[in-house]
Amino acid sequence: MQRIYYLIQKEFRQIFRDRPMMAALFVIPFIQLVLLGNAITTDVTNLDIAVCDFDRTPMSREFLRHFGDTEYFNVVAIEDDYASLKHLLDEGKVKFALVIPEHFQRDLVGGERPAIQLLIDGIDGNSAGVAIGYLSAIAEQHQVDLIRMEPSMGRALRTATVVSAEPRFWYNPEMESKVYIVPGIVALILLIITVFLTSMGIVREKEIGTLEQLLVTPIRSYQLILGKIIPFSILGFIEMSVAIGFVYLIFGIGVEGSLWLLFFESAIFILTTLGVGIFISTISETQQQALFVGWFFMIFAILLSGFFIPIANMPDVIQYFTYLNPLRYFMVILREIYLKGTPIQYLLPETAAMIGFGVTVFSAAVIRYRRVLK
């Protein structure tokens, strides 16, 4: 135990003497947390839109007024020439162009359905789809207002009761995307720190020759491995604890569930990522190689974790690959504990999968690392 303790001391001294490493550990992750927590959002607001009103009647103007009263759209151009809309879209000055046809009011009063046209810059399909939903809601509300208030629409319709649903959103009542995104960023920080720190830390010792010096000492291989793993595990928990505090102070998002359960699940995840980091160190001879392999794994893990895109939306074949991704399970666990306070009995499938994956990867990595040491 004493040898392991001395190795742990050596690792911490080595880390704390390296100022760039200290910055990478305790500054950059929290800058990322603040920036990404505010920048990554699925909310769609302030979409620039051009309007072209060929009807020029009170009803058409009233309909267009709704677009100026909402945070979702900015009316940046009012055009009389239909051809100019194409130029605005081509030049990227607007993302949408709304065209009100002639006889819009006449058709409404006459009981016919006027067809309005919406031209969309479809490069960003997600924003376009969300904006179509906003426009549909505006059109629907406009129809309800007309039925209730416009005398020419008929008394029977004016007294009609419109059925409307009043949804209640649990766990995220304001439907803020940051509530969903920020806990995921905590998982990403834990992944990045543990994988990069482990892999590059071990490879760095290979490069500077201190690993060979340790091998000629009486230290046994398992003691050397534990001496490497324990400091990185402690740093991972420190990062996790500080990140939780930052998230609460900056974003006002607290952990709804058990902190002990959260740290227990985090320990399993750290076991997995340390195994990945050790494995990368066994196949890399230089820090550049370790960085490249670690980055490749990171891209795979993040994109297939459900952080950006729900896994259910992915093709079936790709969904099978996500089962090999430990971040997939931890992302679910973290959000469930963080936002819903879910107890462990409902997280057993993800926990069992992460344990199985972690034990397999960690054991394989340690066996390979011991062979490298011999």
PDB file of N, CA and C in Angstrom, residues 111 140 170 188 227 265 276 319 359 373:
ATOM      1  N   GLY A 111     -66.001  31.931 -46.659  1.00  0.00           N
ATOM      2  CA  GLY A 111     -65.988  30.555 -46.152  1.00  0.00           C
ATOM      3  C   GLY A 111     -65.049  29.638 -46.908  1.00  0.00           C
ATOM      4  N   GLU A 140     -53.416  29.134 -36.836  1.00  0.00           N
ATOM      5  CA  GLU A 140     -54.541  28.556 -36.104  1.00  0.00           C
ATOM      6  C   GLU A 140     -55.141  29.568 -35.139  1.00  0.00           C
ATOM      7  N   TRP A 170     -43.832  18.026 -17.319  1.00  0.00           N
ATOM      8  CA  TRP A 170     -43.172  17.669 -16.076  1.00  0.00           C
ATOM      9  C   TRP A 170     -41.652  17.695 -16.254  1.00  0.00           C
ATOM     10  N   LEU A 188     -20.052  14.918 -20.814  1.00  0.00           N
ATOM     11  CA  LEU A 188     -18.994  15.065 -21.814  1.00  0.00           C
ATOM     12  C   LEU A 188     -17.681  15.492 -21.161  1.00  0.00           C
ATOM     13  N   GLY A 227      -1.489   2.942  -9.049  1.00  0.00           N
ATOM     14  CA  GLY A 227      -0.909   4.257  -8.821  1.00  0.00           C
ATOM     15  C   GLY A 227      -1.238   5.237  -9.922  1.00  0.00           C
ATOM     16  N   GLU A 265     -22.984   5.999  -9.917  1.00  0.00           N
ATOM     17  CA  GLU A 265     -23.044   5.754 -11.363  1.00  0.00           C
ATOM     18  C   GLU A 265     -21.844   6.396 -12.064  1.00  0.00           C
ATOM     19  N   VAL A 276     -10.731   2.810 -21.204  1.00  0.00           N
ATOM     20  CA  VAL A 276     -10.509   3.267 -22.586  1.00  0.00           C
ATOM     21  C   VAL A 276      -9.197   4.046 -22.675  1.00  0.00           C
ATOM     22  N   GLN A 319     -28.337   2.293 -34.573  1.00  0.00           N
ATOM     23  CA  GLN A 319     -28.769   2.106 -33.185  1.00  0.00           C
ATOM     24  C   GLN A 319     -28.073   0.911 -32.537  1.00  0.00           C
ATOM     25  N   VAL A 359     -16.335  -3.273 -16.959  1.00  0.00           N
ATOM     26  CA  VAL A 359     -15.473  -4.359 -16.479  1.00  0.00           C
ATOM     27  C   VAL A 359     -14.717  -4.989 -17.645  1.00  0.00           C
ATOM     28  N   LEU A 373       4.033  -3.507 -20.008  1.00  0.00           N
ATOM     29  CA  LEU A 373       5.017  -3.249 -18.960  1.00  0.00           C
ATOM     30  C   LEU A 373       6.073  -4.349 -18.902  1.00  0.00           C
TER      31      LEU A 373
END
